[in-house]
Short mmCIF file of C-alpha atoms in Angstrom, two decimals:
data_model
loop_
_atom_site.label_atom_id
_atom_site.label_comp_id
_atom_site.label_asym_id
_atom_site.label_seq_id
_atom_site.Cartn_x
_atom_site.Cartn_y
_atom_site.Cartn_z
CA MET A 1 -6.45 23.53 96.97
CA GLN A 2 -10.03 23.95 96.02
CA GLY A 3 -11.85 21.46 93.79
CA ARG A 4 -11.08 22.51 90.27
CA VAL A 5 -11.52 21.42 86.69
CA VAL A 6 -8.36 20.73 84.64
CA GLY A 7 -8.54 19.23 81.13
CA GLY A 8 -12.19 18.27 81.78
CA ARG A 9 -11.39 16.39 84.88
CA ARG A 10 -12.60 17.55 88.35
CA TYR A 11 -10.06 17.28 91.15
CA ARG A 12 -11.02 16.70 94.79
CA SER A 13 -10.09 19.26 97.45
CA GLY A 14 -8.53 16.85 99.95
CA TYR A 15 -9.71 18.82 103.08
CA PRO A 16 -12.13 17.40 105.56
CA ARG A 17 -15.77 17.60 104.44
CA THR A 18 -17.86 15.89 107.08
CA VAL A 19 -19.11 17.05 110.48
CA ARG A 20 -19.93 14.41 113.12
CA GLU A 21 -21.82 14.70 116.37
CA TRP A 22 -19.63 13.02 118.92
CA THR A 23 -20.57 12.14 122.50
CA ARG A 24 -17.84 12.18 125.15
CA GLY A 25 -16.85 8.67 126.02
CA SER A 26 -17.96 7.14 122.71
CA LYS A 27 -15.82 6.13 119.75
CA VAL A 28 -15.27 8.79 117.15
CA ASP A 29 -15.89 6.23 114.35
CA ASP A 30 -19.43 5.68 115.81
CA ALA A 31 -20.27 9.37 115.74
CA PRO A 32 -23.11 10.00 113.22
CA ILE A 33 -22.47 12.29 110.22
CA VAL A 34 -24.70 15.44 110.69
CA PHE A 35 -23.32 17.52 107.80
CA GLU A 36 -21.37 16.67 104.65
CA GLY A 37 -19.91 18.99 101.93
CA GLU A 38 -19.20 18.12 98.31
CA GLU A 39 -16.00 16.44 97.21
CA THR A 40 -15.03 19.56 95.33
CA ASP A 41 -15.52 22.00 98.24
CA VAL A 42 -12.55 23.71 99.74
CA SER A 43 -13.86 23.01 103.22
CA CYS A 44 -17.09 22.76 105.26
CA GLY A 45 -18.00 23.26 108.94
CA GLN A 46 -20.75 23.53 111.52
CA TYR A 47 -20.62 25.74 114.57
CA LEU A 48 -22.84 27.61 117.16
CA TYR A 49 -23.25 31.24 117.97
CA ASP A 50 -24.54 31.46 121.57
CA GLU A 51 -26.02 34.95 121.76
CA THR A 52 -28.47 34.24 124.56
CA HIS A 53 -26.42 36.33 127.05
CA ARG A 54 -27.20 39.49 125.01
CA GLU A 55 -30.59 41.07 125.06
CA GLY A 56 -32.76 39.72 122.27
CA GLY A 57 -30.14 37.23 121.19
CA SER A 58 -30.79 33.48 120.47
CA MET A 59 -28.75 30.46 119.71
CA TYR A 60 -27.77 30.22 116.04
CA GLU A 61 -26.43 27.05 114.44
CA VAL A 62 -24.51 27.57 111.18
CA GLN A 63 -23.50 25.19 108.44
CA SER A 64 -21.05 26.52 105.88
CA ARG A 65 -19.60 25.17 102.68
CA SER A 66 -16.68 26.94 101.03
CA ILE A 67 -17.21 26.12 97.42
CA SER A 68 -14.21 28.01 96.31
CA PHE A 69 -11.43 29.97 97.97
CA TYR A 70 -13.55 33.18 98.54
CA ASN A 71 -17.19 31.87 98.04
CA SER A 72 -19.25 30.15 100.67
CA LEU A 73 -22.83 28.90 101.18
CA TYR A 74 -24.35 29.43 104.62
CA HIS A 75 -27.32 27.65 106.13
CA VAL A 76 -28.68 28.78 109.60
CA ARG A 77 -31.29 27.61 112.04
CA LYS A 78 -32.33 28.93 115.49
CA GLU A 79 -33.83 25.83 117.12
CA PRO A 80 -32.49 22.23 117.00
CA THR A 81 -35.98 21.21 115.65
CA ASP A 82 -35.85 23.84 112.94
CA LYS A 83 -34.64 23.05 109.44
CA PHE A 84 -31.52 24.73 108.14
CA LEU A 85 -32.23 27.70 105.86
CA LYS A 86 -30.00 28.81 103.00
CA LEU A 87 -29.24 32.49 103.55
CA ALA A 88 -30.32 34.84 100.75
CA ILE A 89 -26.97 36.44 100.44
CA ALA A 90 -24.23 36.65 97.84
CA LEU A 91 -21.64 33.80 97.85
CA ASN A 92 -18.71 36.04 98.82
CA THR A 93 -20.45 37.45 101.93
CA GLU A 94 -19.16 36.47 105.44
CA VAL A 95 -21.79 35.98 108.14
CA SER A 96 -21.72 36.40 111.94
CA PHE A 97 -24.03 37.25 114.80
CA PHE A 98 -24.23 39.73 117.76
CA GLY A 99 -27.29 39.66 119.96
CA ARG A 100 -30.39 39.69 117.82
CA TRP A 101 -28.45 40.94 114.75
CA MET A 102 -26.93 39.23 111.80
CA LEU A 103 -23.79 40.85 110.51
CA LEU A 104 -22.90 40.69 106.84
CA GLN A 105 -19.39 41.52 105.54
CA LEU A 106 -19.65 42.28 101.82
CA LYS A 107 -16.96 41.43 99.37
CA ALA A 108 -18.70 42.95 96.31
CA ASP A 109 -21.33 45.57 95.80
CA TRP A 110 -24.67 44.12 96.91
CA GLU A 111 -28.20 45.16 95.77
CA ALA A 112 -30.70 44.29 98.41
CA ASN A 113 -34.03 44.58 96.55
CA ASP A 114 -35.98 42.29 98.96
CA ASN A 115 -38.85 44.72 99.58
CA GLY A 116 -39.10 46.40 96.23
CA SER A 117 -36.53 49.18 96.96
CA ASP A 118 -33.17 49.11 95.45
CA LYS A 119 -30.53 49.46 98.22
CA VAL A 120 -26.91 49.07 97.07
CA PHE A 121 -24.18 48.52 99.66
CA LYS A 122 -20.59 48.98 98.64
CA SER A 123 -18.07 46.21 98.58
CA GLY A 124 -16.11 46.18 101.76
CA SER A 125 -19.09 47.31 103.95
CA LEU A 126 -20.17 45.77 107.25
CA ILE A 127 -23.99 45.84 107.56
CA TYR A 128 -26.40 44.28 110.04
CA VAL A 129 -30.03 43.23 109.93
CA ASP A 130 -32.47 41.61 112.42
CA ALA A 131 -31.41 37.86 112.29
CA ARG A 132 -35.02 36.44 112.79
CA ALA A 133 -36.51 38.66 110.11
CA PHE A 134 -33.70 37.72 107.70
CA LEU A 135 -34.14 34.02 108.43
CA ASP A 136 -37.87 34.37 107.69
CA PHE A 137 -37.05 36.21 104.49
CA SER A 138 -34.49 33.42 103.46
CA GLY A 139 -37.14 30.80 104.19
CA ALA A 140 -39.63 32.45 101.90
CA LYS A 141 -36.88 32.74 99.12
CA VAL A 142 -36.21 29.02 99.51
CA ASP A 143 -39.87 28.16 99.27
CA GLY A 144 -40.35 30.53 96.29
CA ASN A 145 -43.54 32.03 97.78
CA GLN A 146 -43.76 35.42 96.25
CA ASP A 147 -46.38 36.79 98.69
CA ALA A 148 -44.23 35.59 101.61
CA ILE A 149 -41.06 37.10 100.05
CA LYS A 150 -42.82 40.46 99.68
CA GLU A 151 -44.18 40.36 103.30
CA THR A 152 -40.97 39.21 104.98
CA GLY A 153 -38.92 41.52 102.82
CA SER A 154 -40.92 44.53 103.96
CA ARG A 155 -39.89 43.84 107.51
CA LEU A 156 -36.13 44.04 106.78
CA GLN A 157 -34.19 47.14 107.83
CA TYR A 158 -30.55 47.21 107.11
CA HIS A 159 -28.01 49.22 109.13
CA VAL A 160 -24.47 50.20 108.22
CA LEU A 161 -21.72 49.72 110.75
CA PHE A 162 -18.97 50.52 108.33
CA ALA A 163 -18.92 51.77 104.69
CA PRO A 164 -15.52 52.10 102.99
CA SER A 165 -14.19 55.38 101.53
CA GLU A 166 -11.36 56.05 99.17
CA SER A 167 -8.95 55.78 102.09
CA THR A 168 -10.58 53.40 104.59
CA SER A 169 -11.20 49.68 104.68
CA TYR A 170 -12.72 47.31 107.27
CA THR A 171 -10.47 44.59 108.78
CA GLY A 172 -12.55 42.88 111.46
CA TYR A 173 -14.20 43.17 114.84
CA SER A 174 -14.10 41.73 118.39
CA THR A 175 -16.64 41.84 121.19
CA THR A 176 -17.38 42.29 124.81
CA LYS A 177 -20.79 41.76 126.39
CA ASN A 178 -22.32 44.91 125.27
CA TYR A 179 -19.76 46.36 122.84
CA LEU A 180 -18.51 45.68 119.32
CA ILE A 181 -14.97 46.93 118.63
CA LEU A 182 -14.43 47.57 114.96
CA TYR A 183 -11.05 47.60 113.27
CA MET A 184 -10.40 49.74 110.27
CA LEU A 185 -7.50 50.98 108.21
CA ASP A 186 -7.19 54.64 107.11
CA ASP A 187 -4.51 54.75 104.46
CA VAL A 188 -3.18 51.52 106.06
CA LYS A 189 -3.00 53.07 109.51
CA GLU A 190 -5.19 51.45 112.09
CA ARG A 191 -8.22 52.93 113.82
CA LEU A 192 -10.63 51.40 116.40
CA GLN A 193 -14.24 52.29 116.76
CA PHE A 194 -16.48 51.18 119.72
CA PHE A 195 -20.09 50.52 119.16
CA LYS A 196 -22.56 49.91 122.08
CA LEU A 197 -25.52 47.61 121.69
CA GLY A 198 -28.64 49.79 121.96
CA ASP A 199 -31.25 49.69 124.62
CA ARG A 200 -33.28 46.43 124.70
CA GLY A 201 -30.80 44.99 122.17
CA GLY A 202 -31.51 47.78 119.65
CA PRO A 203 -29.24 49.09 116.86
CA PHE A 204 -25.63 49.86 117.62
CA GLU A 205 -24.49 53.30 118.74
CA LEU A 206 -20.99 54.65 117.96
CA VAL A 207 -19.59 55.80 121.37
CA TYR A 208 -15.87 56.23 120.56
CA SER A 209 -13.51 56.43 117.57
CA ASP A 210 -9.77 56.74 117.43
CA ASP A 211 -8.20 59.84 115.98
CA GLU A 212 -8.88 60.60 112.35
CA GLY A 213 -6.01 59.29 110.12
CA GLY A 214 -5.18 56.36 112.43
CA GLN A 215 -1.89 55.28 113.88
CA ILE A 216 1.04 53.29 112.48
CA ARG A 217 0.50 50.28 114.77
CA THR A 218 -1.37 46.99 115.00
CA ALA A 219 -3.93 46.63 117.75
CA SER A 220 -6.05 43.59 118.84
CA ALA A 221 -8.80 43.63 121.44
CA GLY A 222 -10.48 40.71 123.08
CA GLY A 223 -13.12 40.56 125.80
CA VAL A 224 -11.79 39.30 129.16
CA ASP A 225 -15.17 37.46 129.48
CA SER A 226 -17.45 38.58 126.57
CA LYS A 227 -20.42 36.82 128.22
CA GLU A 228 -20.09 38.65 131.61
CA SER A 229 -18.22 41.95 131.31
CA ASP A 230 -16.98 44.81 129.03
CA LEU A 231 -13.35 44.53 130.15
CA ILE A 232 -10.78 44.13 127.33
CA TRP A 233 -7.29 42.72 126.83
CA LEU A 234 -5.72 45.21 124.41
CA THR A 235 -2.44 44.24 122.55
CA THR A 236 -0.47 46.70 120.43
CA SER A 237 2.70 46.60 118.51
CA SER A 238 4.51 48.51 115.77
CA TYR A 239 7.60 48.16 113.57
CA THR A 240 9.77 49.45 116.36
CA GLN A 241 7.74 48.64 119.56
CA PRO A 242 7.27 45.06 120.79
CA SER A 243 3.83 43.65 121.78
CA THR A 244 2.41 45.44 124.85
CA LEU A 245 -0.63 44.18 126.77
CA TYR A 246 -3.11 46.65 128.43
CA LEU A 247 -6.29 46.18 130.44
CA ALA A 248 -9.01 48.35 129.09
CA ASP A 249 -12.74 48.99 129.73
CA ALA A 250 -15.14 49.60 126.84
CA ARG A 251 -17.50 51.40 129.30
CA LYS A 252 -14.77 54.07 129.84
CA CYS A 253 -14.68 55.23 126.18
CA GLY A 254 -14.61 58.91 125.96
CA SER A 255 -12.15 61.89 125.67
CA ASN A 256 -9.68 60.14 128.00
CA GLY A 257 -9.69 56.88 126.01
CA TYR A 258 -10.46 53.46 127.39
CA ILE A 259 -7.23 52.07 128.73
CA ILE A 260 -7.03 51.28 132.45
CA SER A 261 -3.46 50.18 132.83
CA LYS A 262 -0.38 48.84 131.03
CA LEU A 263 0.21 45.24 132.22
CA LYS A 264 3.22 43.88 130.39
CA SER A 265 5.50 44.38 127.35
CA LEU A 266 7.75 41.99 125.62
CA PRO A 267 11.35 43.00 125.78
CA HIS A 268 13.08 45.09 123.01
CA MET A 269 15.06 42.72 120.81
CA TYR A 270 17.03 45.37 118.96
CA ASP A 271 17.91 49.11 119.43
CA SER A 272 15.20 51.20 117.84
CA SER A 273 15.91 54.37 119.77
CA GLU A 274 17.31 56.25 116.73
CA LEU A 275 14.77 54.97 114.24
CA GLU A 276 11.59 56.51 112.89
CA VAL A 277 8.69 55.11 110.90
CA THR A 278 7.26 57.16 108.04
CA GLN A 279 4.60 56.60 105.40
CA HIS A 280 5.04 57.66 101.73
CA PHE A 281 3.18 57.22 98.44
CA ALA A 282 4.51 56.14 94.99
CA THR A 283 2.56 56.51 91.79
CA SER A 284 2.01 53.29 89.75
CA LYS A 285 1.92 53.04 86.03
CA ASP A 286 -1.83 53.56 85.79
CA GLY A 287 -1.74 56.50 88.14
CA THR A 288 -2.76 54.71 91.33
CA LYS A 289 -1.24 56.02 94.54
CA ILE A 290 0.66 53.11 96.35
CA PRO A 291 1.40 53.60 100.03
CA TYR A 292 4.50 52.20 101.69
CA PHE A 293 6.08 52.27 105.12
CA MET A 294 9.79 53.09 105.65
CA ILE A 295 11.89 52.43 108.78
CA ALA A 296 15.13 54.30 108.86
CA LYS A 297 17.41 56.32 111.19
CA LYS A 298 16.31 59.77 112.06
CA GLY A 299 18.00 62.46 109.96
CA LEU A 300 18.87 59.94 107.21
CA LEU A 301 21.30 61.38 104.74
CA LEU A 302 19.55 61.49 101.31
CA ASP A 303 22.60 60.89 99.07
CA GLY A 304 21.36 57.54 97.66
CA SER A 305 24.00 55.52 99.53
CA THR A 306 21.98 53.80 102.11
CA PRO A 307 21.41 50.04 101.67
CA THR A 308 17.71 49.60 101.36
CA LEU A 309 15.58 46.45 101.51
CA LEU A 310 12.14 46.57 99.90
CA TYR A 311 9.62 43.85 100.90
CA GLY A 312 6.23 42.95 99.25
CA TYR A 313 3.53 40.31 99.16
CA GLY A 314 0.38 41.52 97.23
CA GLY A 315 -2.00 38.59 97.46
CA PHE A 316 -5.00 36.86 99.11
CA GLU A 317 -6.36 40.12 100.51
CA ILE A 318 -3.64 40.06 103.13
CA SER A 319 -2.56 43.55 104.35
CA LEU A 320 1.06 44.27 105.22
CA GLY A 321 1.13 46.38 108.32
CA PRO A 322 3.08 47.46 111.32
CA ARG A 323 4.42 44.57 113.60
CA TYR A 324 7.60 44.24 115.48
CA VAL A 325 10.34 43.30 112.98
CA THR A 326 12.80 41.56 115.27
CA THR A 327 15.00 39.76 112.66
CA VAL A 328 14.94 42.70 110.35
CA GLY A 329 15.91 45.00 113.23
CA ILE A 330 18.84 42.88 114.33
CA SER A 331 20.20 42.06 110.93
CA TRP A 332 19.40 45.12 109.02
CA LEU A 333 18.22 48.20 110.81
CA GLU A 334 20.86 48.16 113.59
CA ARG A 335 23.51 48.02 110.82
CA GLY A 336 22.23 51.26 109.30
CA GLY A 337 19.97 49.82 106.52
CA VAL A 338 16.54 51.08 105.57
CA TYR A 339 13.63 48.70 105.54
CA VAL A 340 10.53 49.32 103.31
CA GLU A 341 7.17 47.49 103.03
CA ALA A 342 5.07 48.18 99.97
CA ASN A 343 1.20 48.02 100.30
CA ILE A 344 0.71 46.91 96.65
CA ARG A 345 -2.56 45.83 95.02
CA GLY A 346 -3.51 42.20 95.50
CA GLY A 347 -3.39 42.74 99.22
CA GLY A 348 -6.33 43.97 101.42
CA GLU A 349 -4.99 47.31 102.45
CA TYR A 350 -8.00 49.21 100.91
CA GLY A 351 -10.52 46.37 101.11
CA PRO A 352 -11.76 43.74 98.60
CA LYS A 353 -11.49 45.91 95.60
CA TRP A 354 -7.81 46.53 96.26
CA HIS A 355 -7.29 42.75 96.14
CA GLN A 356 -9.58 42.12 93.26
CA SER A 357 -7.98 44.86 91.08
CA ALA A 358 -4.84 42.77 90.66
CA LEU A 359 -6.27 39.44 89.82
CA LYS A 360 -5.97 37.31 86.62
CA GLU A 361 -5.59 39.53 83.54
CA ASN A 362 -4.76 42.45 85.88
CA ARG A 363 -2.06 40.68 87.81
CA ASN A 364 0.49 42.84 86.20
CA LYS A 365 -0.70 45.80 88.34
CA CYS A 366 0.76 44.10 91.45
CA TYR A 367 4.20 44.07 89.92
CA GLU A 368 3.97 47.55 88.44
CA ASP A 369 3.15 48.82 91.88
CA PHE A 370 6.21 47.24 93.42
CA ILE A 371 8.40 48.72 90.69
CA ALA A 372 6.81 52.12 91.31
CA VAL A 373 7.79 52.05 94.96
CA GLY A 374 11.36 50.97 94.13
CA GLU A 375 11.72 53.78 91.63
CA HIS A 376 10.16 56.20 94.17
CA LEU A 377 12.93 55.27 96.68
CA VAL A 378 15.57 55.91 94.02
CA ALA A 379 14.01 59.26 93.00
CA SER A 380 13.77 60.32 96.65
CA ASN A 381 17.60 59.71 96.98
CA ILE A 382 17.05 57.03 99.69
CA CYS A 383 19.04 54.68 97.54
CA THR A 384 20.29 53.86 94.05
CA PRO A 385 19.76 50.67 92.07
CA LYS A 386 23.22 49.69 93.40
CA SER A 387 22.08 49.96 96.99
CA LEU A 388 18.52 48.72 96.64
CA ALA A 389 17.44 44.98 97.18
CA CYS A 390 14.08 43.36 97.26
CA ARG A 391 12.63 40.30 98.89
CA GLY A 392 9.31 38.25 98.85
CA GLY A 393 8.29 34.82 99.93
CA SER A 394 5.59 32.43 98.71
CA ASN A 395 3.19 34.66 96.77
CA GLY A 396 5.83 37.38 97.41
CA GLY A 397 8.31 34.91 95.92
CA LEU A 398 6.33 35.09 92.68
CA LEU A 399 6.49 38.87 93.04
CA ALA A 400 10.32 38.85 93.50
CA GLY A 401 10.66 36.40 90.60
CA ASN A 402 8.86 38.87 88.41
CA MET A 403 11.34 41.54 89.51
CA LEU A 404 14.10 39.45 88.26
CA VAL A 405 12.47 39.35 84.75
CA GLN A 406 10.75 42.80 84.59
CA ALA A 407 13.08 45.14 86.51
CA PRO A 408 16.52 43.46 86.90
CA ASP A 409 18.23 46.96 86.52
CA LEU A 410 16.36 48.44 89.40
CA PHE A 411 17.78 46.04 92.13
CA ALA A 412 21.30 45.01 93.07
CA ALA A 413 19.96 41.94 94.84
CA ILE A 414 16.77 39.95 94.56
CA HIS A 415 15.81 37.37 97.22
CA VAL A 416 13.20 35.03 95.86
CA ALA A 417 11.97 32.92 98.85
CA VAL A 418 9.85 29.70 98.51
CA PRO A 419 8.36 31.11 95.27
CA LEU A 420 5.18 30.02 93.44
CA LEU A 421 6.74 30.58 90.04
CA ASP A 422 5.07 27.90 88.00
CA MET A 423 1.33 28.61 88.62
CA LYS A 424 0.19 25.85 86.19
CA ARG A 425 1.84 23.04 88.00
#
């Protein structure tokens, strides 16, 4: 829980808020406090980015304070003798480093008018800028020296690694020594893009991109040793395929891909040989297209008789996407049922705006999206209200509870799991 004000009283977070410098062999209680957050902060932390193994990179020490669930303050220094500088960024921006570059993940439209020009970067973008130059600019902003702000701002040059479109969103990245592997969703289907650090640590160059449209799968890549090589551990999975580990090499990116060999796969836990995964779109009350994935037997008879389970979450910018559904496969799919996951607003399937569009006074859109998917399943003769059930847990439990109130005639069964139904208490 974040620190919050209720009835004029401010409540404490309860999470750790001090950072201590501990020496091996000494008592933790004797370790001096080097950084401390406020009592009302959600959390705080201090950590290092060691980028000295990349050309032009330095050691960056970061202090962060999460002043609310989505907003943080960042202070950075390059040398232990330097003072920490408050970064001149919006509160809901996430910060990281690669080589000599500072990467900024934007959660709202951001106007960078540091050198007199108005540059607006879209919410959901991943941009980067020279870290030293940006620290100089942030220091000038802290000091309030207008001449220094103008001079340091004139040296800033922003580069865009990812800018969202109507169908695409950024979900994260991983690294090798010389490559940045960017994850993106294209209509909730995953794509990977490989960027190589330029000569002498210069700007990134796109060297490989997965097929347009993406794949219905989940993939994660991690450097075997990101300080020494460009080899990658690549893990993939889908609704019907268990996790599989590959060895890959970012240097081999090209027309033949980047995978060297398949190393190992977890065993199949249920029979998926006769199943297929498809994507469909329903239209919500306000006209917004809502994607959903459906796992069903090939050649499904469209007579409305098939038992169908609809699942949703719709919160905290969390995306529902392909992963191996062992328990659903054993208990539901093997028995002939249809399983559906709805990518409703409130989640992160289309970036920060998809999440933010179903908050507070617009929370109803999340529930309208879920109802629209259920109605689309019925209209498509997959099922009828007599053969349609829904389920959600935690935040999804609140979703399922709303179905009990708002659309009881649409579902024959509603499973409300560990719900957050009373949001005031």
